[in-house]
mmCIF file of C-alpha atoms in Angstrom:
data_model
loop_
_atom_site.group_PDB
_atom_site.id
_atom_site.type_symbol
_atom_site.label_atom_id
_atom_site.label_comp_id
_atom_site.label_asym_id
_atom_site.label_seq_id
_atom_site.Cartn_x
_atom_site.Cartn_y
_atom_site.Cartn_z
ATOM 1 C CA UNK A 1 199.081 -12.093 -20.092
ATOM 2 C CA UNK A 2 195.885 -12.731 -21.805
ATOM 3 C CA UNK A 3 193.150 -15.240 -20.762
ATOM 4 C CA UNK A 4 191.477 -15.772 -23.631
ATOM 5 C CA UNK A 5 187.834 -17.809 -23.187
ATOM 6 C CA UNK A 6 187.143 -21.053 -24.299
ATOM 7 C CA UNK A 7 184.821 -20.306 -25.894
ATOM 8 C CA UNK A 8 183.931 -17.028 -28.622
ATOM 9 C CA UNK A 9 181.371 -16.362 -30.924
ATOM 10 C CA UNK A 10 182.980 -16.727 -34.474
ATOM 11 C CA UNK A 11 183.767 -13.106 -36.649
ATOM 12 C CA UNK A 12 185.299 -13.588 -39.559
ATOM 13 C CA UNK A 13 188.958 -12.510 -39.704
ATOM 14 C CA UNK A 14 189.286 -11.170 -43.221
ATOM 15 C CA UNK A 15 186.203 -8.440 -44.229
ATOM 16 C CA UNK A 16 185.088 -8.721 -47.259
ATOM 17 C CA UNK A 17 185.992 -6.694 -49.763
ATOM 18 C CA UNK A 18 183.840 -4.922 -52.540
ATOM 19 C CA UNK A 19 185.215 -5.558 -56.037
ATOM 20 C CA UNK A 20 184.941 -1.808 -57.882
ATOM 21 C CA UNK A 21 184.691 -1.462 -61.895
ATOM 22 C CA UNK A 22 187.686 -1.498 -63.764
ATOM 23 C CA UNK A 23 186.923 0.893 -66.522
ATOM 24 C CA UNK A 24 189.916 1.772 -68.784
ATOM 25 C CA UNK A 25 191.903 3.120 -66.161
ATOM 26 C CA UNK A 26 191.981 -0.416 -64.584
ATOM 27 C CA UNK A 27 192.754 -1.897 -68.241
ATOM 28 C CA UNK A 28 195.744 0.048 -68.661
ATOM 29 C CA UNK A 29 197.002 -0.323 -65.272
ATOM 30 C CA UNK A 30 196.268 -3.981 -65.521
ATOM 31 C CA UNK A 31 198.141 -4.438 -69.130
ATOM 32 C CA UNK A 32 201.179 -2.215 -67.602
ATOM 33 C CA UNK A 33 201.480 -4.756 -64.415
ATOM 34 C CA UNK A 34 201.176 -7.641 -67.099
ATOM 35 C CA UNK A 35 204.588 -5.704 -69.155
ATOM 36 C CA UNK A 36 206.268 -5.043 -65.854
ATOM 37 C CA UNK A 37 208.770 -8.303 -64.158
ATOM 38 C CA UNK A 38 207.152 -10.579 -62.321
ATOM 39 C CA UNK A 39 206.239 -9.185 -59.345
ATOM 40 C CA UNK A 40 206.873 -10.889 -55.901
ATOM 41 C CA UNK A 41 204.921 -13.956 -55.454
ATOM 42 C CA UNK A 42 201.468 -13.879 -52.867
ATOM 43 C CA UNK A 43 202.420 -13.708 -48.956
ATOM 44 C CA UNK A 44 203.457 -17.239 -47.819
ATOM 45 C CA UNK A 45 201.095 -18.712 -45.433
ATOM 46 C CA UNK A 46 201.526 -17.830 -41.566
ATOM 47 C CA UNK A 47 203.408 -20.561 -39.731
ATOM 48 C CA UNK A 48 202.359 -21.595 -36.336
ATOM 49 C CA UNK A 49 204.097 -24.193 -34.198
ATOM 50 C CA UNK A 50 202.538 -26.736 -31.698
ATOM 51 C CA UNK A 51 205.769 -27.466 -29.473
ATOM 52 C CA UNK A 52 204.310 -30.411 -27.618
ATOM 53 C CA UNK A 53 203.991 -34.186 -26.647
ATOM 54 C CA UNK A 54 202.223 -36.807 -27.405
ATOM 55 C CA UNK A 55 198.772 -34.759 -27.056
ATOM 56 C CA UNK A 56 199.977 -32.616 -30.186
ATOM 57 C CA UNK A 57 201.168 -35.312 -32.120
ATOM 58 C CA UNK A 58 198.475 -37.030 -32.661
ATOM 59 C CA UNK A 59 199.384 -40.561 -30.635
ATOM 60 C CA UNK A 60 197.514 -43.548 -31.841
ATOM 61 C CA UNK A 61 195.685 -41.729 -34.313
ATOM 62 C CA UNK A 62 195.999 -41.352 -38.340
ATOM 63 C CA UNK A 63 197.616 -38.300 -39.308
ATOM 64 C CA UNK A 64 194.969 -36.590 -40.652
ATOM 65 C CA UNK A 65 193.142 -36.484 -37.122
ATOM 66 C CA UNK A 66 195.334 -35.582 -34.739
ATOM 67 C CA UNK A 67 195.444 -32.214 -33.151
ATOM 68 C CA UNK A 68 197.627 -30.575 -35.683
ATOM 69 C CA UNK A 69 195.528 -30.832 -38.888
ATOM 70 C CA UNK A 70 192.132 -30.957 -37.069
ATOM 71 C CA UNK A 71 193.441 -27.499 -35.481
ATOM 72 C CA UNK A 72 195.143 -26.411 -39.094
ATOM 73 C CA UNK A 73 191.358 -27.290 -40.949
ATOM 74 C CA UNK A 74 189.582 -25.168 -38.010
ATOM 75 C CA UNK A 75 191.555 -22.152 -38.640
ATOM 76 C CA UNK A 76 191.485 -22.517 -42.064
ATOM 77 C CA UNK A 77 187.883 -22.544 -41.956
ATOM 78 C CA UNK A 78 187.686 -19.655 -39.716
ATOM 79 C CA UNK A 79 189.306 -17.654 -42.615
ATOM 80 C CA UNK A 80 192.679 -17.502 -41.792
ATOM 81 C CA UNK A 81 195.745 -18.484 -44.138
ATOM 82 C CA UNK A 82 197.835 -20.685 -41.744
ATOM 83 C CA UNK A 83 200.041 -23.520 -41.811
ATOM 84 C CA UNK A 84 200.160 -25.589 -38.280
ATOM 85 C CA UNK A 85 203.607 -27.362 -38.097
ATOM 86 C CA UNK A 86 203.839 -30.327 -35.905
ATOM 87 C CA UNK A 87 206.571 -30.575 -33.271
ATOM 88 C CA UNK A 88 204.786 -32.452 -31.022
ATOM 89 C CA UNK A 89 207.237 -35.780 -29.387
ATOM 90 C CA UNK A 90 205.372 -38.528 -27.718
ATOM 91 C CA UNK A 91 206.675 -38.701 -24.287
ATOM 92 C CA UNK A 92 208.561 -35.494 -24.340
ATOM 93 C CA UNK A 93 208.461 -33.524 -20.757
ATOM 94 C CA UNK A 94 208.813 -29.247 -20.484
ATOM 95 C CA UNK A 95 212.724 -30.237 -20.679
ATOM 96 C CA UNK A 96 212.552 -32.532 -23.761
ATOM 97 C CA UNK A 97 210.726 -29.277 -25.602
ATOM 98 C CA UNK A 98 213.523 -26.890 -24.162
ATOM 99 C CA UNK A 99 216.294 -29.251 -25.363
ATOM 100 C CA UNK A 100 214.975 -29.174 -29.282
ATOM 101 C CA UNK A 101 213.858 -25.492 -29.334
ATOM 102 C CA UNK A 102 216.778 -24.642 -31.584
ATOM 103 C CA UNK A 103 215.607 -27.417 -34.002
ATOM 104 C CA UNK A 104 212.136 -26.079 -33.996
ATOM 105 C CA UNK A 105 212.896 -22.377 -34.437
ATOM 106 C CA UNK A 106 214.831 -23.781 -37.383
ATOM 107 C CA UNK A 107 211.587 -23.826 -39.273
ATOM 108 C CA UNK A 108 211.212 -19.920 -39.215
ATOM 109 C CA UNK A 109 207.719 -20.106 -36.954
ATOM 110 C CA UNK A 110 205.600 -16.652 -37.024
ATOM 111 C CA UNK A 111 204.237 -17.925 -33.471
ATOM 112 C CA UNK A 112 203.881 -20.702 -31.238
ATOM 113 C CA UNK A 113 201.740 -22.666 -28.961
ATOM 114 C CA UNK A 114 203.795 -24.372 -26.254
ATOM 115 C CA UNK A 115 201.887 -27.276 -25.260
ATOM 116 C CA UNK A 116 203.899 -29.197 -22.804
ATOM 117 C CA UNK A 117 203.760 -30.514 -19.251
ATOM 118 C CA UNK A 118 201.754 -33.872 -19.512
ATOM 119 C CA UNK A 119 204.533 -36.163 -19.226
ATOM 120 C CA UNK A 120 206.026 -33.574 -16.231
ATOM 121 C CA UNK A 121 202.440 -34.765 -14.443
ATOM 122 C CA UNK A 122 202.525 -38.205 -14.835
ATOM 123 C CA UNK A 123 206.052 -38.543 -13.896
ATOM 124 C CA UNK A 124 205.852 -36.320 -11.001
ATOM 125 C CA UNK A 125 208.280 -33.965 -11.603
ATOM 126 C CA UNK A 126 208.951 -31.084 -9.032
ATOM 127 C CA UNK A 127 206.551 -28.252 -10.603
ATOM 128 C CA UNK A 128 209.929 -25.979 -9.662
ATOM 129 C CA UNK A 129 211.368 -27.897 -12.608
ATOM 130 C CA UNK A 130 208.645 -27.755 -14.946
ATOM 131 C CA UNK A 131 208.494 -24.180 -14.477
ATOM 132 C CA UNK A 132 211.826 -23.163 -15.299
ATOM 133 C CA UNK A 133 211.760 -25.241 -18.468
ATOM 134 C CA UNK A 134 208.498 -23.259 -19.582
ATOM 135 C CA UNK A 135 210.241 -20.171 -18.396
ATOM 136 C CA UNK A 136 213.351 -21.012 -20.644
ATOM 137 C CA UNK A 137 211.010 -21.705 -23.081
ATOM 138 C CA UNK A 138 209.050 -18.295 -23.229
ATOM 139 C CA UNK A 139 212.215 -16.498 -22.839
ATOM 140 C CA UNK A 140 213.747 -17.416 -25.427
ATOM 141 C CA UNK A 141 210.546 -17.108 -27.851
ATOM 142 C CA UNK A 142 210.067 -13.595 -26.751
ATOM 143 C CA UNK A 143 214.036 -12.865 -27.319
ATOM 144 C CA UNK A 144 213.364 -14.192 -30.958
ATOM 145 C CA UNK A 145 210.544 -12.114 -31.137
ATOM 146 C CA UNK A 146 207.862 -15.314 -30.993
ATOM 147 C CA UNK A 147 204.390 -14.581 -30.078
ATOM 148 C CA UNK A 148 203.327 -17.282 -28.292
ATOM 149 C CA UNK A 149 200.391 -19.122 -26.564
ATOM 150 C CA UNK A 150 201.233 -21.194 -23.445
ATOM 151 C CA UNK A 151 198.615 -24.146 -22.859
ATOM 152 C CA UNK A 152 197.956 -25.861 -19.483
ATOM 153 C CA UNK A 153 196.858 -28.706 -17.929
ATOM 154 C CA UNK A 154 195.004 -29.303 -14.837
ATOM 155 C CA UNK A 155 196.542 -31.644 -12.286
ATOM 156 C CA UNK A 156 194.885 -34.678 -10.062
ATOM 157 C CA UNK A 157 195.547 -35.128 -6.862
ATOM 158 C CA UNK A 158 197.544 -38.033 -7.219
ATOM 159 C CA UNK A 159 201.146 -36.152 -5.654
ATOM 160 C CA UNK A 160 199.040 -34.165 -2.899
ATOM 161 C CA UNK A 161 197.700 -30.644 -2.408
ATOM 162 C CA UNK A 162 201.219 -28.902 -2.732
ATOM 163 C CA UNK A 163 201.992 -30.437 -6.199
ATOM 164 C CA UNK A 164 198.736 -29.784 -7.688
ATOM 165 C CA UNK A 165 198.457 -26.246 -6.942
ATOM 166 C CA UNK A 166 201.555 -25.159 -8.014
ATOM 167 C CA UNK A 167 201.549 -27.613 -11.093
ATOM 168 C CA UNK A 168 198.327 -25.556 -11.744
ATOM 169 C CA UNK A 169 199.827 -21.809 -10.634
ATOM 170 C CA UNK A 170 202.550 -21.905 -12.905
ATOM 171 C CA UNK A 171 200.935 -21.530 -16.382
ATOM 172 C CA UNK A 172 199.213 -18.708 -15.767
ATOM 173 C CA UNK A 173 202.258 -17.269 -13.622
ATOM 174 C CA UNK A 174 204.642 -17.802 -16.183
ATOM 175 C CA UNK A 175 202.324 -16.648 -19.154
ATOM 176 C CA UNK A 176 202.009 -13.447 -17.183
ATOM 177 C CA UNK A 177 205.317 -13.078 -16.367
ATOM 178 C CA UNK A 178 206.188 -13.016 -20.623
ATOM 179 C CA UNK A 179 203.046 -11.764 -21.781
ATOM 180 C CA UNK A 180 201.962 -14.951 -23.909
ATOM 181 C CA UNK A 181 198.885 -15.650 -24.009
ATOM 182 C CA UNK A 182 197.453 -18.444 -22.276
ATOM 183 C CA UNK A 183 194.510 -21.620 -22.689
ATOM 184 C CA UNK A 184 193.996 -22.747 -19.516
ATOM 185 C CA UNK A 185 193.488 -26.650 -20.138
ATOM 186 C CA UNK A 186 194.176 -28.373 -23.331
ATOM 187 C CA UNK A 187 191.922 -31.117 -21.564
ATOM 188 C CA UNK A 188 188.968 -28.900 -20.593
ATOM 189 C CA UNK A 189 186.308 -30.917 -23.027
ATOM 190 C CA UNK A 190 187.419 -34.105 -21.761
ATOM 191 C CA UNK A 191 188.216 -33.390 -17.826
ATOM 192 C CA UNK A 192 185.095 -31.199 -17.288
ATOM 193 C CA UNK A 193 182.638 -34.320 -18.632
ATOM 194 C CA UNK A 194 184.951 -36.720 -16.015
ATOM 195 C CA UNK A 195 184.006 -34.090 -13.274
ATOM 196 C CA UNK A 196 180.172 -34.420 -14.217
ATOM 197 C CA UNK A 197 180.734 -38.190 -14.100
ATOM 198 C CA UNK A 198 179.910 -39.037 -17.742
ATOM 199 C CA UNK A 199 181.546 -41.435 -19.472
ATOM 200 C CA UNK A 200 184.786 -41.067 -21.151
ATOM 201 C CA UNK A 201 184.287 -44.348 -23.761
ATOM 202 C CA UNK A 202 184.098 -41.952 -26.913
ATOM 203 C CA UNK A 203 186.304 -39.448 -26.278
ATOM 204 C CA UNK A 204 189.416 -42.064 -25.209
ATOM 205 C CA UNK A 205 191.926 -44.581 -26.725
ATOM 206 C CA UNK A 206 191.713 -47.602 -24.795
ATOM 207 C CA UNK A 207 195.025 -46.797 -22.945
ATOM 208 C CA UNK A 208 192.731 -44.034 -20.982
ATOM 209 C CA UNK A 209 195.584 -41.632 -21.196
ATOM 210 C CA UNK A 210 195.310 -39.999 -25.221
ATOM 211 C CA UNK A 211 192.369 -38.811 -26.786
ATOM 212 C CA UNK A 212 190.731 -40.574 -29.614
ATOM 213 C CA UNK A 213 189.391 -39.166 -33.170
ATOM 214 C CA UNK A 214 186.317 -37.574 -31.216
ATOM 215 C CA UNK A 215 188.107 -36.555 -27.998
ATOM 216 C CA UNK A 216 190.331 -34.202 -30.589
ATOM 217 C CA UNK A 217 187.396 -32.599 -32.157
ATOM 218 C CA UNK A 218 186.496 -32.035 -28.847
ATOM 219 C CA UNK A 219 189.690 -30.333 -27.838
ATOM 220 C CA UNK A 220 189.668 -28.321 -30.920
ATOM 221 C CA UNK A 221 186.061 -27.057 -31.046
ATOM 222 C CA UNK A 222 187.450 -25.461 -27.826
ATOM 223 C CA UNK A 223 190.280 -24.255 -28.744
ATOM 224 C CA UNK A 224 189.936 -23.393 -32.145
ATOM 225 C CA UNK A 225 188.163 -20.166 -31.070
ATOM 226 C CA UNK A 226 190.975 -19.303 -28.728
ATOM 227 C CA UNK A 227 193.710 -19.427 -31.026
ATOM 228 C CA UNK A 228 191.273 -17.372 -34.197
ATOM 229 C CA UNK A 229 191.528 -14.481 -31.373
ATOM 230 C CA UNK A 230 194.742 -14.604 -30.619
ATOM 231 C CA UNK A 231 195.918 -14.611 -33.906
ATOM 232 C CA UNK A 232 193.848 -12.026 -35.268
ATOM 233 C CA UNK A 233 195.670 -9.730 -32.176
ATOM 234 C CA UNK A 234 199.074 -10.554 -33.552
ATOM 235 C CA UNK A 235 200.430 -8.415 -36.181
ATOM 236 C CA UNK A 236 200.658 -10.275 -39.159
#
């Protein structure tokens, strides 16, 4: 398993490169390459999939500000050549995401980010449950040779002590348990200015639930720099 912090100091992921003189030897080569068949065209970009709910699909937002592309434009920024796909379902639970996994691997995904167990917490479903879903999940992934990042949530009170600790045990058991990495708490940014008892007004579509335009860039100034260092560790 790796914890990775929410926050890192940025390094860019591609060094720069110093461009040598071509001289005549370069010339040549260069008119021999322009002579030869058309070479095989540039690496496509990597593909990462959010598998999530309504969090990574960008609820009530326009869909050039929901997680997805706000999260695609960070890494982008950060230097790397990525494409974020968006298989985020509103309302799906851990189950809903197992159920379509063969529809998402369908798009060929270089990794993942499993983002799921939101709708699991407000519907108070056994944690047992949720767990074997994720479990499914990340087993299958790693059979298909999918690196992939499992995200959390932390969990209220609301169903009692039990619930909430092993609501909260199980994505860093189960990330351990299949070596994904792990984010602790899509959330963070938003719950950790509740717990200082700040207001939530700008960070919060009115339903008090999804996060607005702000609350996103919130969520992915945080986790931007999580996923930049896992995906510079994976092999691509």
């Amino acid at each position: 398993m790796t914890i990775l912090p929410l926050y890192l100091h940025f390094l860019p992921s591609k060094p720069w490169r110093r461009a040598n003189k071509p001289g005549w030897r370069g010339i040549f080569l260069a008119l021999g390459l322009l002579a030869a068949p058309v070479a095989a065209s540039a690496q496509e970009p990597f593909r990462l999939v959010a598998l999530g709910d309504s969090l990574t699909q960008g609820y009530g937002l326009p869909a050039d500000q929901g997680l997805v592309p706000r999260l695609q434009d960070w890494l982008q920024k950060a230097g790397h050549d990525v494409i974020v796909i968006n298989a985020g379902v509103s309302g799906d639970t851990t189950a809903g995401g197992l159920s379509r996994l063969d529809w998402t691997l369908a798009d060929e995904p270089d990794a993942m980010i499993v983002a799921l167990g939101g709708n699991d917490l407000l519907r108070g479903i056994d944690p047992a449950t949720s767990r074997a879903n994720l479990d499914a999940i990340l087993t299958r992934l790693k059979a298909e040779d999918v690196p992939a990042m499992l995200v959390g949530l932390s969990a209220p009170g609301n169903f009692g002590p039990e619930f909430q600790r092993d609501f909260a045990a199980m994505f860093p058991e189960v990330a351990q348990q299949h070596g994904a990495a792990l984010y602790p708490d899509l959330l963070a940014p938003i719950t950790e200015r509740y717990k200082s008892g700040e207001s939530l007004e700008d960070l919060m579509q009115d339903d008090g639930l999804h996060p607005d335009a702000a609350g996103v860039q919130a969520i992915v100034e945080a986790l931007g720099p999580a996923v930049d260092a896992w995906l510079d560790g994976i092999d691509h």
